[in-house]
CSV table of C-alpha atoms and ligand atoms in Angstrom, one decimal:
chain,number,residue,atom,x,y,z
A,1,UNK,CA,-27.0,-17.2,34.4
A,2,UNK,CA,-27.0,-21.0,34.3
A,3,UNK,CA,-28.5,-22.6,37.4
A,4,UNK,CA,-30.9,-25.3,38.7
A,5,UNK,CA,-32.9,-25.8,35.6
A,6,UNK,CA,-29.8,-26.2,33.5
A,7,UNK,CA,-28.4,-28.7,36.0
A,8,UNK,CA,-31.7,-30.6,35.9
A,9,UNK,CA,-31.6,-30.8,32.2
A,10,UNK,CA,-27.9,-31.5,31.9
A,11,UNK,CA,-27.8,-34.2,34.5
A,12,UNK,CA,-30.5,-36.2,32.6
A,13,UNK,CA,-29.5,-35.5,29.0
A,14,UNK,CA,-26.0,-36.4,30.1
A,15,UNK,CA,-27.0,-40.0,30.8
A,16,UNK,CA,-28.8,-40.3,27.5
A,17,UNK,CA,-32.2,-39.6,28.8
A,18,UNK,CA,-34.6,-38.1,26.2
A,19,UNK,CA,-36.8,-35.3,27.6
A,20,UNK,CA,-40.2,-34.0,26.7
A,21,UNK,CA,-41.3,-30.4,27.2
A,22,UNK,CA,-45.0,-29.4,27.2
A,23,UNK,CA,-45.5,-26.0,25.4
A,24,UNK,CA,-48.4,-23.8,26.7
A,25,UNK,CA,-49.3,-20.7,24.7
A,26,UNK,CA,-51.0,-18.3,27.2
A,27,UNK,CA,-53.0,-16.7,24.3
A,28,UNK,CA,-54.7,-20.1,23.8
A,29,UNK,CA,-54.8,-21.4,27.4
A,30,UNK,CA,-57.6,-19.1,28.5
A,31,UNK,CA,-59.6,-21.8,30.3
A,32,UNK,CA,-57.7,-22.3,33.6
A,33,UNK,CA,-59.7,-25.3,34.7
A,34,UNK,CA,-58.8,-27.0,31.5
A,35,UNK,CA,-55.1,-26.0,31.8
A,36,UNK,CA,-55.0,-27.6,35.3
A,37,UNK,CA,-56.4,-30.8,33.9
A,38,UNK,CA,-54.2,-31.0,30.9
A,39,UNK,CA,-51.1,-30.1,32.8
A,40,UNK,CA,-51.7,-32.8,35.4
A,41,UNK,CA,-52.2,-35.3,32.6
A,42,UNK,CA,-48.9,-34.3,31.1
A,43,UNK,CA,-47.1,-34.7,34.4
A,44,UNK,CA,-48.7,-38.1,34.9
A,45,UNK,CA,-47.5,-39.1,31.4
A,46,UNK,CA,-44.0,-38.1,32.2
A,47,UNK,CA,-43.3,-34.7,30.7
A,48,UNK,CA,-40.2,-33.1,32.2
A,49,UNK,CA,-40.9,-29.4,32.1
A,50,UNK,CA,-43.3,-26.7,30.9
A,51,UNK,CA,-42.5,-24.1,28.3
A,52,UNK,CA,-44.6,-21.0,28.2
A,53,UNK,CA,-44.7,-18.8,25.2
A,54,UNK,CA,-46.0,-18.0,21.7
A,55,UNK,CA,-45.6,-15.6,18.8
A,56,UNK,CA,-48.7,-13.4,19.1
A,57,UNK,CA,-51.4,-12.0,21.4
A,58,UNK,CA,-49.9,-12.7,24.8
A,59,UNK,CA,-50.3,-10.2,27.6
A,60,UNK,CA,-48.1,-9.9,30.6
A,61,UNK,CA,-51.0,-10.8,32.9
A,62,UNK,CA,-51.8,-14.0,30.9
A,63,UNK,CA,-48.2,-15.1,31.1
A,64,UNK,CA,-48.2,-14.6,34.9
A,65,UNK,CA,-51.4,-16.5,35.3
A,66,UNK,CA,-50.4,-19.5,33.1
A,67,UNK,CA,-46.9,-19.7,34.8
A,68,UNK,CA,-48.4,-19.5,38.3
A,69,UNK,CA,-50.9,-22.2,37.5
A,70,UNK,CA,-48.3,-24.5,36.0
A,71,UNK,CA,-45.9,-24.0,38.9
A,72,UNK,CA,-48.4,-26.0,41.1
A,73,UNK,CA,-47.4,-29.1,39.1
A,74,UNK,CA,-43.9,-29.1,40.6
A,75,UNK,CA,-41.9,-29.2,37.4
A,76,UNK,CA,-39.6,-26.5,36.0
A,77,UNK,CA,-41.5,-23.8,34.2
A,78,UNK,CA,-39.5,-22.1,31.5
A,79,UNK,CA,-40.4,-19.0,29.4
A,80,UNK,CA,-40.0,-19.5,25.7
A,81,UNK,CA,-40.4,-15.9,24.8
A,82,UNK,CA,-42.0,-14.5,21.6
A,83,UNK,CA,-41.4,-11.1,23.1
A,84,UNK,CA,-40.9,-9.1,26.4
A,85,UNK,CA,-44.6,-9.5,27.4
A,86,UNK,CA,-44.0,-13.3,27.7
A,87,UNK,CA,-41.6,-12.8,30.7
A,88,UNK,CA,-42.9,-13.7,34.1
A,89,UNK,CA,-41.3,-13.4,37.5
A,90,UNK,CA,-42.9,-16.6,38.6
A,91,UNK,CA,-41.0,-18.8,36.1
A,92,UNK,CA,-37.9,-20.8,37.0
A,93,UNK,CA,-36.0,-19.9,33.9
A,94,UNK,CA,-36.2,-18.4,30.4
A,95,UNK,CA,-34.8,-19.6,27.1
A,96,UNK,CA,-32.5,-16.6,26.5
A,97,UNK,CA,-32.6,-16.8,22.8
A,98,UNK,CA,-31.0,-15.4,19.7
A,99,UNK,CA,-33.0,-16.0,16.5
A,100,UNK,CA,-30.0,-17.3,14.5
A,101,UNK,CA,-31.5,-16.9,11.0
A,102,UNK,CA,-33.4,-13.7,11.2
A,103,UNK,CA,-33.0,-10.7,8.9
A,104,UNK,CA,-34.3,-8.5,11.7
A,105,UNK,CA,-31.6,-6.9,14.0
A,106,UNK,CA,-34.3,-6.6,16.7
A,107,UNK,CA,-34.3,-10.4,17.3
A,108,UNK,CA,-30.5,-10.7,17.0
A,109,UNK,CA,-29.5,-8.3,19.8
A,110,UNK,CA,-31.9,-5.6,20.6
A,111,UNK,CA,-34.6,-7.7,22.2
A,112,UNK,CA,-31.9,-9.3,24.4
A,113,UNK,CA,-30.7,-5.9,25.6
A,114,UNK,CA,-34.3,-4.8,26.4
A,115,UNK,CA,-35.0,-8.1,28.2
A,116,UNK,CA,-31.8,-8.5,30.1
A,117,UNK,CA,-32.4,-5.9,32.9
A,118,UNK,CA,-35.9,-7.2,33.4
A,119,UNK,CA,-34.7,-10.8,33.7
A,120,UNK,CA,-32.1,-9.7,36.2
A,121,UNK,CA,-34.7,-7.9,38.3
A,122,UNK,CA,-36.9,-11.0,38.2
A,123,UNK,CA,-33.9,-13.2,39.1
A,124,UNK,CA,-34.7,-15.6,36.4
A,125,UNK,CA,-32.2,-18.3,35.3
A,126,UNK,CA,-31.2,-18.0,31.7
A,127,UNK,CA,-30.6,-20.8,29.3
A,128,UNK,CA,-28.5,-19.5,26.4
A,129,UNK,CA,-30.2,-20.8,23.3
A,130,UNK,CA,-29.7,-20.5,19.5
A,131,UNK,CA,-33.1,-20.5,17.8
A,132,UNK,CA,-33.2,-21.8,14.2
A,133,UNK,CA,-36.4,-21.6,12.3
A,134,UNK,CA,-36.7,-24.1,9.4
A,135,UNK,CA,-40.0,-23.6,7.6
A,136,UNK,CA,-41.5,-20.6,6.1
A,137,UNK,CA,-45.3,-20.8,6.3
A,138,UNK,CA,-45.6,-20.3,10.1
A,139,UNK,CA,-46.3,-17.5,12.5
A,140,UNK,CA,-42.8,-17.6,14.0
A,141,UNK,CA,-41.2,-17.3,10.6
A,142,UNK,CA,-43.3,-14.3,9.7
A,143,UNK,CA,-43.1,-12.4,13.0
A,144,UNK,CA,-39.3,-13.2,13.2
A,145,UNK,CA,-38.5,-12.2,9.6
A,146,UNK,CA,-36.8,-15.5,9.2
A,147,UNK,CA,-34.4,-16.4,6.3
A,148,UNK,CA,-35.4,-20.0,6.2
A,149,UNK,CA,-32.9,-22.9,6.2
A,150,UNK,CA,-33.4,-25.1,3.2
A,151,UNK,CA,-34.6,-28.6,4.3
A,152,UNK,CA,-32.0,-30.3,2.1
A,153,UNK,CA,-29.0,-28.4,3.5
A,154,UNK,CA,-27.9,-30.1,6.8
A,155,UNK,CA,-24.4,-28.6,6.3
A,156,UNK,CA,-25.9,-25.1,6.8
A,157,UNK,CA,-27.5,-26.2,10.0
A,158,UNK,CA,-24.2,-27.8,11.2
A,159,UNK,CA,-22.5,-24.4,10.5
A,160,UNK,CA,-25.2,-22.5,12.4
A,161,UNK,CA,-24.8,-24.9,15.4
A,162,UNK,CA,-21.0,-24.6,15.4
A,163,UNK,CA,-21.1,-20.8,15.3
A,164,UNK,CA,-23.7,-20.9,18.2
A,165,UNK,CA,-21.4,-23.2,20.2
A,166,UNK,CA,-18.4,-21.0,19.5
A,167,UNK,CA,-20.3,-18.0,20.8
A,168,UNK,CA,-20.9,-19.9,24.1
A,169,UNK,CA,-24.6,-20.9,23.6
A,170,UNK,CA,-25.5,-24.2,25.3
A,171,UNK,CA,-28.8,-25.1,23.6
A,172,UNK,CA,-30.0,-25.1,20.1
A,173,UNK,CA,-33.8,-25.1,19.3
A,174,UNK,CA,-34.7,-26.4,15.8
A,175,UNK,CA,-38.1,-25.1,15.1
A,176,UNK,CA,-40.4,-26.1,12.3
A,177,UNK,CA,-43.0,-23.7,13.6
A,178,UNK,CA,-46.1,-24.3,15.7
A,179,UNK,CA,-48.7,-26.3,13.7
A,180,UNK,CA,-46.1,-26.9,10.9
A,181,UNK,CA,-47.0,-29.4,8.2
A,182,UNK,CA,-44.1,-31.6,9.1
A,183,UNK,CA,-41.4,-31.7,11.7
A,184,UNK,CA,-37.8,-30.7,10.9
A,185,UNK,CA,-35.7,-33.1,8.8
A,186,UNK,CA,-34.1,-35.9,10.8
A,187,UNK,CA,-30.7,-35.1,9.3
A,188,UNK,CA,-30.6,-31.8,11.3
A,189,UNK,CA,-30.3,-33.1,14.8
A,190,UNK,CA,-27.9,-35.8,13.5
A,191,UNK,CA,-25.4,-33.3,12.0
A,192,UNK,CA,-25.5,-31.1,15.1
A,193,UNK,CA,-24.7,-34.0,17.4
A,194,UNK,CA,-21.8,-35.0,15.0
A,195,UNK,CA,-20.2,-31.5,15.1
A,196,UNK,CA,-21.2,-30.0,18.5
A,197,UNK,CA,-21.9,-30.7,22.2
A,198,UNK,CA,-25.0,-28.6,22.2
A,199,UNK,CA,-28.3,-29.8,23.7
A,200,UNK,CA,-30.7,-30.2,20.9
A,201,UNK,CA,-34.3,-29.1,21.4
A,202,UNK,CA,-36.7,-29.9,18.6
A,203,UNK,CA,-40.3,-28.6,18.1
A,204,UNK,CA,-43.0,-27.8,15.6
A,205,UNK,CA,-45.4,-30.2,13.8
A,206,UNK,CA,-44.7,-33.3,16.0
A,207,UNK,CA,-48.1,-35.0,16.3
A,208,UNK,CA,-47.5,-38.7,16.5
A,209,UNK,CA,-45.3,-41.0,18.5
A,210,UNK,CA,-43.4,-42.3,15.6
A,211,UNK,CA,-42.1,-38.9,14.5
A,212,UNK,CA,-41.1,-38.1,18.0
A,213,UNK,CA,-39.2,-41.4,18.4
A,214,UNK,CA,-37.4,-40.9,15.0
A,215,UNK,CA,-36.3,-37.4,16.1
A,216,UNK,CA,-34.9,-38.6,19.4
A,217,UNK,CA,-33.2,-41.5,17.6
A,218,UNK,CA,-31.6,-38.9,15.2
A,219,UNK,CA,-30.1,-37.0,18.2
A,220,UNK,CA,-32.9,-34.7,19.5
A,221,UNK,CA,-32.4,-34.4,23.3
A,222,UNK,CA,-35.6,-32.6,24.0
A,223,UNK,CA,-38.9,-32.8,22.1
A,224,UNK,CA,-41.4,-30.0,22.4
A,225,UNK,CA,-45.1,-30.4,21.7
A,226,UNK,CA,-47.7,-27.7,21.9
A,227,UNK,CA,-50.6,-28.0,19.4
A,228,UNK,CA,-51.2,-31.7,20.1
A,229,UNK,CA,-51.3,-31.0,23.9
A,230,UNK,CA,-54.1,-28.6,23.2
A,231,UNK,CA,-56.0,-30.7,20.7
A,232,UNK,CA,-55.5,-34.3,21.9
A,233,UNK,CA,-53.9,-34.7,25.4
A,234,UNK,CA,-54.1,-38.5,25.1
A,235,UNK,CA,-52.1,-38.6,21.9
A,236,UNK,CA,-49.6,-36.2,23.6
A,237,UNK,CA,-49.3,-38.7,26.4
A,238,UNK,CA,-48.5,-41.5,23.9
A,239,UNK,CA,-45.9,-39.2,22.3
A,240,UNK,CA,-44.3,-38.8,25.7
A,241,UNK,CA,-44.3,-42.5,26.3
A,242,UNK,CA,-42.5,-43.1,22.9
A,243,UNK,CA,-39.9,-40.5,23.8
A,244,UNK,CA,-39.2,-42.2,27.1
A,245,UNK,CA,-39.0,-45.6,25.4
A,246,UNK,CA,-36.1,-44.3,23.3
A,247,UNK,CA,-34.3,-43.5,26.5
A,248,UNK,CA,-34.5,-47.0,27.8
A,249,UNK,CA,-33.2,-48.6,24.5
B,1,1GP,C1,-43.6,-24.3,18.6
B,1,1GP,O1,-42.1,-26.0,18.6
B,1,1GP,C2,-43.2,-25.5,19.2
B,1,1GP,O2,-42.7,-23.3,19.0
B,1,1GP,C3,-44.3,-26.6,19.2
B,1,1GP,O3,-45.0,-26.8,17.9
B,1,1GP,O4,-47.4,-26.5,18.3
B,1,1GP,O5,-46.5,-27.8,16.3
B,1,1GP,O6,-46.3,-28.7,18.6
B,1,1GP,P1,-46.4,-27.5,17.8
């Protein structure tokens, strides 16, 4: 159910603030000392929350450990689940997702049915999210059996977003895929904002301040970066600064 994390996001996005979420993949964050350092750096730079998840190789124990470590930073920790094993009772919330453009029924309804009783037991807040994967050559597209959205068809993206909103979802996550060659097209957040009231999360392939700024100017409410946080935390900090500057314009 919607709760404190949703209120935290809504109250800020509602005033036009642009948010940044730091994505940590527990499969890659095996060095906990480094995780402590990097997460502290992201907090100092102004990140607004941590997302924890990934497509492959995450054990339940790793998810618990990473979430518990991040919780010390005092910001919301939200699960971005590739599968059931990403769930952790120590998180504040979970993106309760439907992979809108999958060809695989497991990701449309079955995984949600399997996850729901566990999420209820853990008492996790759920953020109802439509997940739309744009590109093809990424792990998420392969694992999720995605039917990719053509980059030159924003009207299709608008239709997906409208359908998601009509089904009661509150968030849409436009995903180019972790480590994607390029971020999603700017036209995508733009059309969603024209047609719906959804909160727009954008991630995948964002590795410079200019791309992040252009995406927020085009309507993205929340920018997610993962790879760059791992590879170059100083650059990630500059990306956060650029996002926050869009807010103050
Ligand atoms: C992946 O959108 C996220 O799910 C982040 O992608 O690793 O390319 O920043 P990057």
